[in-house]
N, CA, C and O atoms as a DFTB+ gen file, in Angstrom:
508 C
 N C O
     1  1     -62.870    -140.334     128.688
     2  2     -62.843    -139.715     127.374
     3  2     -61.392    -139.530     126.921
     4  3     -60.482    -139.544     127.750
     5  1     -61.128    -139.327     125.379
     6  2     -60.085    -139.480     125.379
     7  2     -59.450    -138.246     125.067
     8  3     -60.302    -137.359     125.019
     9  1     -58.014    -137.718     124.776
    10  2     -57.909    -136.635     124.626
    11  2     -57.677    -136.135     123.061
    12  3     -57.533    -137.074     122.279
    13  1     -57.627    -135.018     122.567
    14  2     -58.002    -134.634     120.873
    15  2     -56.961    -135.559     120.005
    16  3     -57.222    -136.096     118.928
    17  1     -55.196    -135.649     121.024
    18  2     -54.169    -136.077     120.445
    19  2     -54.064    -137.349     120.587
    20  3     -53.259    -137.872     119.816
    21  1     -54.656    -138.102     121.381
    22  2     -54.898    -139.521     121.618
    23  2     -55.226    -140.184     120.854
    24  3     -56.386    -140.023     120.474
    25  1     -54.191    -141.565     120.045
    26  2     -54.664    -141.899     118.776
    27  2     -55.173    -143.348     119.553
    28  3     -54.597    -144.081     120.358
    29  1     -56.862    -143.414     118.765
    30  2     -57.191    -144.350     119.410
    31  2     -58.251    -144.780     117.985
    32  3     -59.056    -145.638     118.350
    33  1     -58.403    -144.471     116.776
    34  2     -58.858    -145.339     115.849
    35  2     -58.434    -145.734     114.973
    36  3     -57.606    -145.050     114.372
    37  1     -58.865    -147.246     114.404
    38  2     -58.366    -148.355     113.886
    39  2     -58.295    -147.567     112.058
    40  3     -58.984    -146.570     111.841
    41  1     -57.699    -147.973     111.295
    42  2     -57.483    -147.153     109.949
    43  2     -58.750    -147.712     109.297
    44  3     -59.046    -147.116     108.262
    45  1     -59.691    -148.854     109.697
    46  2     -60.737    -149.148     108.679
    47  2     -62.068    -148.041     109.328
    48  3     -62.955    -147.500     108.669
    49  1     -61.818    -147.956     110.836
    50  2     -62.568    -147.069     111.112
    51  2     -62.317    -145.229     110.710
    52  3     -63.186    -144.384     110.925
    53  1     -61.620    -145.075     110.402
    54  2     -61.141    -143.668     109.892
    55  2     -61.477    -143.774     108.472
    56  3     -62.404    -143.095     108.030
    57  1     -60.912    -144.441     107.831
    58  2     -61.848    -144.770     106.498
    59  2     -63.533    -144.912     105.994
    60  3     -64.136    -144.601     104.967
    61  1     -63.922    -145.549     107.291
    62  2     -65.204    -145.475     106.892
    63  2     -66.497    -144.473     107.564
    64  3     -67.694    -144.583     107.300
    65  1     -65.909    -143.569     108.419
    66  2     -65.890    -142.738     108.994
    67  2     -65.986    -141.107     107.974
    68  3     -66.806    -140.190     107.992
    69  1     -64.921    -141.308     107.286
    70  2     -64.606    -140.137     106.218
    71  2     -64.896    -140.903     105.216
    72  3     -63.805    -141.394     105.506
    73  1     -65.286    -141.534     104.278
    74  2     -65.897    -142.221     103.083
    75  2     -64.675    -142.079     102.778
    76  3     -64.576    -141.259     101.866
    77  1     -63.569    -142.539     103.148
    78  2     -62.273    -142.961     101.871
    79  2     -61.751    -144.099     102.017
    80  3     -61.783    -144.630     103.127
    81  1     -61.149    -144.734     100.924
    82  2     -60.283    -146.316     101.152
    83  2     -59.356    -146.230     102.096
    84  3     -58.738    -145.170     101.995
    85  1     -58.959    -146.978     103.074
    86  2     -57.758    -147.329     103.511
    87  2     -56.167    -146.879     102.989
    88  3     -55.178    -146.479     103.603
    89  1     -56.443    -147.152     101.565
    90  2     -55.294    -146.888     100.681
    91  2     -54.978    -145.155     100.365
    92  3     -53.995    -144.728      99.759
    93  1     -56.006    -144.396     100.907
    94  2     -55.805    -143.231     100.547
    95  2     -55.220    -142.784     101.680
    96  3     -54.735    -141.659     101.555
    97  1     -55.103    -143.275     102.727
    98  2     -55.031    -142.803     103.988
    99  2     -53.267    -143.371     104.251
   100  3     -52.606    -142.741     105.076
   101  1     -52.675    -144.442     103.581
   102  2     -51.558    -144.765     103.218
   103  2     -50.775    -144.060     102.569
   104  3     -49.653    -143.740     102.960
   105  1     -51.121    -143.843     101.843
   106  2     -50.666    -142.614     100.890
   107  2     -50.352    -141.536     101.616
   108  3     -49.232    -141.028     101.571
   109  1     -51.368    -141.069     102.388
   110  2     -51.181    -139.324     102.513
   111  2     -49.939    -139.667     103.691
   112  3     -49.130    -138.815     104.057
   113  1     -49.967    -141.093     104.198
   114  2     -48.640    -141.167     105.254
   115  2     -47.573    -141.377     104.417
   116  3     -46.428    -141.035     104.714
   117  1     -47.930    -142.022     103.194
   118  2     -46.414    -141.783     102.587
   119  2     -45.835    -140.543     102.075
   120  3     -44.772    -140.230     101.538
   121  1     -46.750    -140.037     102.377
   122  2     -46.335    -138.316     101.497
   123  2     -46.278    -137.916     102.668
   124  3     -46.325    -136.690     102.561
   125  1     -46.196    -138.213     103.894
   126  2     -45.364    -137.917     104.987
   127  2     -47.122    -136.224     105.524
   128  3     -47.129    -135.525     106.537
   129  1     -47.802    -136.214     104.792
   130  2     -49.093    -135.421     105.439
   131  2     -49.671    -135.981     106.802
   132  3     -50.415    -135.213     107.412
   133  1     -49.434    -137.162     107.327
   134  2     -50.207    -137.136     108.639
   135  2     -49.092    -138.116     108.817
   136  3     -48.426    -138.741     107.992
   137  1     -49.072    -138.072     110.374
   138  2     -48.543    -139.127     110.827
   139  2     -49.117    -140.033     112.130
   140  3     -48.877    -139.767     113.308
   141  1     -50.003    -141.267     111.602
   142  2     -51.049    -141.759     113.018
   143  2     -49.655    -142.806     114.150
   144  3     -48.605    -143.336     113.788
   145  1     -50.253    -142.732     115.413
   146  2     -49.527    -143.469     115.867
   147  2     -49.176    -144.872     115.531
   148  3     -49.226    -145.070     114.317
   149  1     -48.898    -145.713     116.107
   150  2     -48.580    -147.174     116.175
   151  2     -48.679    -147.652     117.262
   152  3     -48.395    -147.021     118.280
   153  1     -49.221    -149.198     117.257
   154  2     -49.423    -149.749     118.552
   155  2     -48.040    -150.398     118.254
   156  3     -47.105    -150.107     117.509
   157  1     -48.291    -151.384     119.127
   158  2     -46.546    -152.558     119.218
   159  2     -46.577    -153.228     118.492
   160  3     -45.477    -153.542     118.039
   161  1     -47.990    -154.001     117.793
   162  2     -48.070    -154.928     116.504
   163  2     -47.646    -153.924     115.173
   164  3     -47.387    -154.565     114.155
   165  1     -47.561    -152.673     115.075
   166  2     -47.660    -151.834     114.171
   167  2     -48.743    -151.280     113.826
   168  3     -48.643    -150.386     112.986
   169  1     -50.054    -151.610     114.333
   170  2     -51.463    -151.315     113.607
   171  2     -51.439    -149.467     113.577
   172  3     -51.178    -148.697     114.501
   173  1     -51.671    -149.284     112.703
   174  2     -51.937    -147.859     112.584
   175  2     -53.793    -146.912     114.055
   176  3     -54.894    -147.292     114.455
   177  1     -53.049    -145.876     114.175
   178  2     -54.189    -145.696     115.011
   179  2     -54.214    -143.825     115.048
   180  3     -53.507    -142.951     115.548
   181  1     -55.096    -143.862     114.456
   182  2     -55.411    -141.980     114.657
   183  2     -56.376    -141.920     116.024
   184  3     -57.096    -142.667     116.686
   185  1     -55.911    -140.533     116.007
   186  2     -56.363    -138.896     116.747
   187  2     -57.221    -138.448     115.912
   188  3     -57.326    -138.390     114.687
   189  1     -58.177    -137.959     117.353
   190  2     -59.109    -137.173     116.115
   191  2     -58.436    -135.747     115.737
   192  3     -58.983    -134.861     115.080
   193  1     -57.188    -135.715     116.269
   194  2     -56.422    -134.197     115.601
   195  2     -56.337    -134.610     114.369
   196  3     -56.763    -133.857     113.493
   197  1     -55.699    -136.063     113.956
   198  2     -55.469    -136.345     112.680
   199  2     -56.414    -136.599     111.578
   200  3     -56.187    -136.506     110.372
   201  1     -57.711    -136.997     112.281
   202  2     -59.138    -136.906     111.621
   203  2     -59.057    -135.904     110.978
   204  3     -58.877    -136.011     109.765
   205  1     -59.184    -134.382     111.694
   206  2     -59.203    -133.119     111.849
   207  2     -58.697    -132.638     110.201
   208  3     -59.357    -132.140     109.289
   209  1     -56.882    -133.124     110.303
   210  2     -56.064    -132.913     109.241
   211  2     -56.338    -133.919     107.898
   212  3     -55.822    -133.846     106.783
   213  1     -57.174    -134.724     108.330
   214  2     -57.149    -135.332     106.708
   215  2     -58.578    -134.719     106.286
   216  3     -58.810    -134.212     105.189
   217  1     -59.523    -134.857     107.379
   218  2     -60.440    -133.661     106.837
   219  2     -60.235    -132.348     106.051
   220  3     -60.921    -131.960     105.104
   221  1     -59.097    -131.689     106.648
   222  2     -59.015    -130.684     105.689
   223  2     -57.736    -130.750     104.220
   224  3     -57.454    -129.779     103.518
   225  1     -57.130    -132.206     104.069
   226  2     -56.348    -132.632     103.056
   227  2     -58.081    -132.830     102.231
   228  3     -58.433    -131.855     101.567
   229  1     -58.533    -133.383     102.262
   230  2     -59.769    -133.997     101.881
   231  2     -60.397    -132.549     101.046
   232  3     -60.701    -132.500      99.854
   233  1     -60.450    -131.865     101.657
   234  2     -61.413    -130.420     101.663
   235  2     -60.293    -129.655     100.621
   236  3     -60.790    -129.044      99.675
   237  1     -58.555    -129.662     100.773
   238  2     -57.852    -129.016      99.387
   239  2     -57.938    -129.783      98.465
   240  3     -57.973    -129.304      97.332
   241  1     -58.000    -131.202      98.646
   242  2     -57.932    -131.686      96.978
   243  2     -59.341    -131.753      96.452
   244  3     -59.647    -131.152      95.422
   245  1     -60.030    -132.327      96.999
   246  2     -61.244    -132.305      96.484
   247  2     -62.062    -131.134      96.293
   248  3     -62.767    -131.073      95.285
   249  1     -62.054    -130.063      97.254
   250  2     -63.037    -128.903      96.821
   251  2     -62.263    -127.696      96.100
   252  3     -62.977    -126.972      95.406
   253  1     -60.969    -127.400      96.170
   254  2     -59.956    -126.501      95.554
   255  2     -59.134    -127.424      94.317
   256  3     -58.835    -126.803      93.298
   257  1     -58.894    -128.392      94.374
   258  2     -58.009    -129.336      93.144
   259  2     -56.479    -129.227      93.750
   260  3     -55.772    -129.971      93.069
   261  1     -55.829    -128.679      94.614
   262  2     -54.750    -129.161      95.325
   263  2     -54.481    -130.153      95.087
   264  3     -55.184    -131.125      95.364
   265  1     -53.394    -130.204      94.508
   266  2     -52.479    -131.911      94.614
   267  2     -51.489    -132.011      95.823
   268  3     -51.079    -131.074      96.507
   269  1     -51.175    -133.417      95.949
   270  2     -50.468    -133.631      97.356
   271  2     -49.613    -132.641      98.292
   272  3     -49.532    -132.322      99.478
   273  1     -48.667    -132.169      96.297
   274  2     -47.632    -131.435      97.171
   275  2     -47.890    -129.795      97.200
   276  3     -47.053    -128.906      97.359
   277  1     -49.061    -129.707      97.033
   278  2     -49.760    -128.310      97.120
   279  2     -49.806    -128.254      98.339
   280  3     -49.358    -127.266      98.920
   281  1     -50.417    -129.412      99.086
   282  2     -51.436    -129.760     100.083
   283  2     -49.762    -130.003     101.421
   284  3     -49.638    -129.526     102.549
   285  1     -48.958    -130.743     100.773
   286  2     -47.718    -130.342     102.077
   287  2     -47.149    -129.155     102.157
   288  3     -46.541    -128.841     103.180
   289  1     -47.274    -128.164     100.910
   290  2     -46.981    -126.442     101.224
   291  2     -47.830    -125.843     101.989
   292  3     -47.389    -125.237     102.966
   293  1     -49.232    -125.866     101.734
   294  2     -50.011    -125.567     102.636
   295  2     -50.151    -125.828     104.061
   296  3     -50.379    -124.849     104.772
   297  1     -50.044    -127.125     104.678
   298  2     -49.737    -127.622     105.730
   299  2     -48.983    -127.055     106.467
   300  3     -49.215    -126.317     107.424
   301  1     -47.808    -127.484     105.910
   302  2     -46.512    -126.226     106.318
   303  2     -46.592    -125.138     106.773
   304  3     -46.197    -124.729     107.864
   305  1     -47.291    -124.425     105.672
   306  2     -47.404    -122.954     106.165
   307  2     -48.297    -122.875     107.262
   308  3     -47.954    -122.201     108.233
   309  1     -49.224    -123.370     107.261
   310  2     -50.109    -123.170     107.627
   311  2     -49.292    -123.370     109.828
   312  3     -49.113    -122.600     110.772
   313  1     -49.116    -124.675     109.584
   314  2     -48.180    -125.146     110.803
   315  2     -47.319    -123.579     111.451
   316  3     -47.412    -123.238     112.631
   317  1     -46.485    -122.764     110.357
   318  2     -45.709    -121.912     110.769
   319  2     -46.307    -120.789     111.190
   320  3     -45.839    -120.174     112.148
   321  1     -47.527    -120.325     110.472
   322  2     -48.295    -119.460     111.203
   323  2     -48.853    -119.856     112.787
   324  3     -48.723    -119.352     113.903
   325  1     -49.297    -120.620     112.424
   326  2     -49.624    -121.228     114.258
   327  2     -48.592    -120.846     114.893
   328  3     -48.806    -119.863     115.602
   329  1     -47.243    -121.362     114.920
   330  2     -46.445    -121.037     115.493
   331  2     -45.997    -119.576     115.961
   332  3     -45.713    -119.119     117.068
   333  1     -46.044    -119.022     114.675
   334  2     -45.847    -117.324     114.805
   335  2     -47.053    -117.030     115.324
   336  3     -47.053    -116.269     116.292
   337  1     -47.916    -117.376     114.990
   338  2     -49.249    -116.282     116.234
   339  2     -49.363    -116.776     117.852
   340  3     -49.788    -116.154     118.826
   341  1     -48.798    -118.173     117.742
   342  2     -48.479    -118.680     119.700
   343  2     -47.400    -117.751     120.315
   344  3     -47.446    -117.305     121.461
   345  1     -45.969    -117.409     118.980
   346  2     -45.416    -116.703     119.511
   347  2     -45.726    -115.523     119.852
   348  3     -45.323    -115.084     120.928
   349  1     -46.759    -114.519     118.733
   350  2     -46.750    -113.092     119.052
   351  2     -48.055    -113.064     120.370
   352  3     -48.495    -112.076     120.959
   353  1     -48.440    -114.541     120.541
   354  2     -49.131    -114.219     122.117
   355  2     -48.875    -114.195     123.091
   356  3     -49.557    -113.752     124.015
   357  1     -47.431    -114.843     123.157
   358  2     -46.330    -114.542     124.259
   359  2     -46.058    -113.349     123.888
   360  3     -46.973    -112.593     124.214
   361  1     -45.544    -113.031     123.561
   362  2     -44.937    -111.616     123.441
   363  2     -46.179    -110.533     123.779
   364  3     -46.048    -109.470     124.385
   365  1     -47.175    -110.981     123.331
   366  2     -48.091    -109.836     123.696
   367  2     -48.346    -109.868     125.378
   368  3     -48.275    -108.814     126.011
   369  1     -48.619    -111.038     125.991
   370  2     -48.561    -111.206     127.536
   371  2     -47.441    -110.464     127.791
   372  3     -47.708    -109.282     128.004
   373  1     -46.124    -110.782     127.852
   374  2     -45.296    -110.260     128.315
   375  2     -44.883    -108.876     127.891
   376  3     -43.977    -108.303     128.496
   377  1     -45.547    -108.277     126.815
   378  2     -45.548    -106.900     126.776
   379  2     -46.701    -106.417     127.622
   380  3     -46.368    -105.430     128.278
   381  1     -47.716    -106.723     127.780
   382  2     -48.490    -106.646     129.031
   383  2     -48.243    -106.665     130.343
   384  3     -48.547    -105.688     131.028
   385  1     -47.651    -107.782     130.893
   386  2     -46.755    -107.413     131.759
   387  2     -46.048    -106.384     132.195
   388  3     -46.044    -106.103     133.394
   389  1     -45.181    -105.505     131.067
   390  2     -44.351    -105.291     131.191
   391  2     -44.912    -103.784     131.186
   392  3     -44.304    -102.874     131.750
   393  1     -46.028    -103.613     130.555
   394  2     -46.936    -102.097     130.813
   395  2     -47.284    -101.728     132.043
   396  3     -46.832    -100.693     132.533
   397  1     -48.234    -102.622     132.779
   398  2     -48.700    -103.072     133.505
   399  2     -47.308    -102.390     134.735
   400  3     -47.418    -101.348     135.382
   401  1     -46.259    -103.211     134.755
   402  2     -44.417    -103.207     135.799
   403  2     -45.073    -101.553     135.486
   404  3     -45.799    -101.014     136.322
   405  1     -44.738    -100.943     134.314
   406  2     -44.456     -99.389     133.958
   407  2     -45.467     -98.644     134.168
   408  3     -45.184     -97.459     134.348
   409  1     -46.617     -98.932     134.213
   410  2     -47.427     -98.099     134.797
   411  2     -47.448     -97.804     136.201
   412  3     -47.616     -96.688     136.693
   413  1     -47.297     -98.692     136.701
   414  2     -47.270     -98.640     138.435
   415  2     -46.055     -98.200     138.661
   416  3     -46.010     -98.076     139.884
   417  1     -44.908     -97.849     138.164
   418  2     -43.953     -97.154     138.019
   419  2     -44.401     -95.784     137.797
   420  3     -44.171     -95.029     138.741
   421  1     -45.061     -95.206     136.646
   422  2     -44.894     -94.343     136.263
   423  2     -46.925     -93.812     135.552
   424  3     -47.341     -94.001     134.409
   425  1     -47.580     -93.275     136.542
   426  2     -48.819     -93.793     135.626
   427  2     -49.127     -93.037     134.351
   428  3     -50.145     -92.350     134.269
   429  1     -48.472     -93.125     133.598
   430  2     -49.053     -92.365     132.061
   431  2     -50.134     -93.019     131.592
   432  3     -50.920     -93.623     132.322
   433  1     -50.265     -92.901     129.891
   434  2     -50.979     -93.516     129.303
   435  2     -50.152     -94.871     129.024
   436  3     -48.960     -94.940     128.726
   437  1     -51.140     -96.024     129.205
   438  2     -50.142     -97.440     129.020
   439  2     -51.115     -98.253     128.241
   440  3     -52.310     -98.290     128.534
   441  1     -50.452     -99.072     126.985
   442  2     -51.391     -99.527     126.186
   443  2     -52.169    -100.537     126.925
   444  3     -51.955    -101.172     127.958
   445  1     -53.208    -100.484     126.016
   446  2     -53.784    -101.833     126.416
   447  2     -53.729    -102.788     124.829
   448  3     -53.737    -102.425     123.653
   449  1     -53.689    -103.720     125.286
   450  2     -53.298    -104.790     123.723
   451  2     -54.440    -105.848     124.161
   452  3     -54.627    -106.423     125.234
   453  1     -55.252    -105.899     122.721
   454  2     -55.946    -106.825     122.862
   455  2     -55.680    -107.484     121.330
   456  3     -55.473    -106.843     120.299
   457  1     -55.746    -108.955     121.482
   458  2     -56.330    -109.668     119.888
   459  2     -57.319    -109.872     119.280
   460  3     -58.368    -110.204     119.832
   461  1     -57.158    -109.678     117.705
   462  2     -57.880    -109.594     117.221
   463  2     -57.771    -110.562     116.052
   464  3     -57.286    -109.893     115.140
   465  1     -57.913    -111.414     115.760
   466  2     -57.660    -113.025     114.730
   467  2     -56.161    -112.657     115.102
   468  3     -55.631    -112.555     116.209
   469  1     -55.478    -112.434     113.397
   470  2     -54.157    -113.023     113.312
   471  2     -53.378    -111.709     113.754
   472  3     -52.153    -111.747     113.863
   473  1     -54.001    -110.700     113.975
   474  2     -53.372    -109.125     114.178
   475  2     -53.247    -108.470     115.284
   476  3     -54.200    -108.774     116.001
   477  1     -52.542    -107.703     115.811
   478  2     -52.293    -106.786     117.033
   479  2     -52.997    -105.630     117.049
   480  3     -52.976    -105.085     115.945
   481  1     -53.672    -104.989     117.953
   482  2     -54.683    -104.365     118.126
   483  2     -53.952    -103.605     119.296
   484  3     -53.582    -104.355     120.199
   485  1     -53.576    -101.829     119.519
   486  2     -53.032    -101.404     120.242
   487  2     -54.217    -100.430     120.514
   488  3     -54.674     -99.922     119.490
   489  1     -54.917     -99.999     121.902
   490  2     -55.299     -98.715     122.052
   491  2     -54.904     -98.317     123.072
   492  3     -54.782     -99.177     123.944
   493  1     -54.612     -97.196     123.358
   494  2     -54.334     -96.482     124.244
   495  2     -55.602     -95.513     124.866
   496  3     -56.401     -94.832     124.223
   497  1     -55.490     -95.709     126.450
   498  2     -56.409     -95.185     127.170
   499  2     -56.122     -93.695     127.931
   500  3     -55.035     -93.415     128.437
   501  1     -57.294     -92.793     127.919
   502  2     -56.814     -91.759     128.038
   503  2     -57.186     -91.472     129.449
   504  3     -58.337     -91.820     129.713
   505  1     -56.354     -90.792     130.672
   506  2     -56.594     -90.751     131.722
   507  2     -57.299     -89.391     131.997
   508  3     -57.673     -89.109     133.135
């Protein structure tokens, strides 16, 4: 099996797959929105991550009216949040950790942190 990032389909099959031309799928690479791999002949070849992302290019222009460069702000952002919530899940481990070091140091009340979607969730337990 292959893996989500593994680009392993042909651009007529991604096209006909998602009911769109070939040519639309050119496009959204020239507007720099996806980028499928390349074999050594050049043939273009998606991931179904990239499936994934033109699915939801597909889903702003067509069901919201997003135009391209709506649709690369969105992306964007969207990209940077990921990033910031991978980060605040490190940080939340390692503030865990670091309760965890301090309690066995010292046993007070020590949070417990759990997530909750995009937000931090603190309760404190009472001994």
């Amino acid at each position: 099996m292959y893996s989500y990032d593994e680009p392993v389909y042909l651009i007529s099959v991604v096209a006909r797959i998602l009911n769109i031309h070939p040519q639309t799928l050119r496009q959204y690479e020239r507007e720099g929105l996806i980028e499928p791999g390349r074999t050594m002949g050049k043939m273009r070849l998606y991931s179904q991550k990239d499936i994934d992302q033109i699915k939801t290019i597909l889903r702003l222009t067509r069901d919201l009216g997003v135009n391209l460069a709506g649709v690369d702000i969105i992306l964007r952002l969207k990209n940077k949040l990921d990033e910031l919530e991978n980060e605040i899940e490190e940080l939340r481990i390692e503030n865990q950790k670091l309760a965890t070091q301090q309690q066995a140091r010292e046993p007070t009340k020590a949070p417990t942190i759990s997530r909750k979607s995009s937000y931090e969730l603190i309760i404190f337990k009472e001994n």
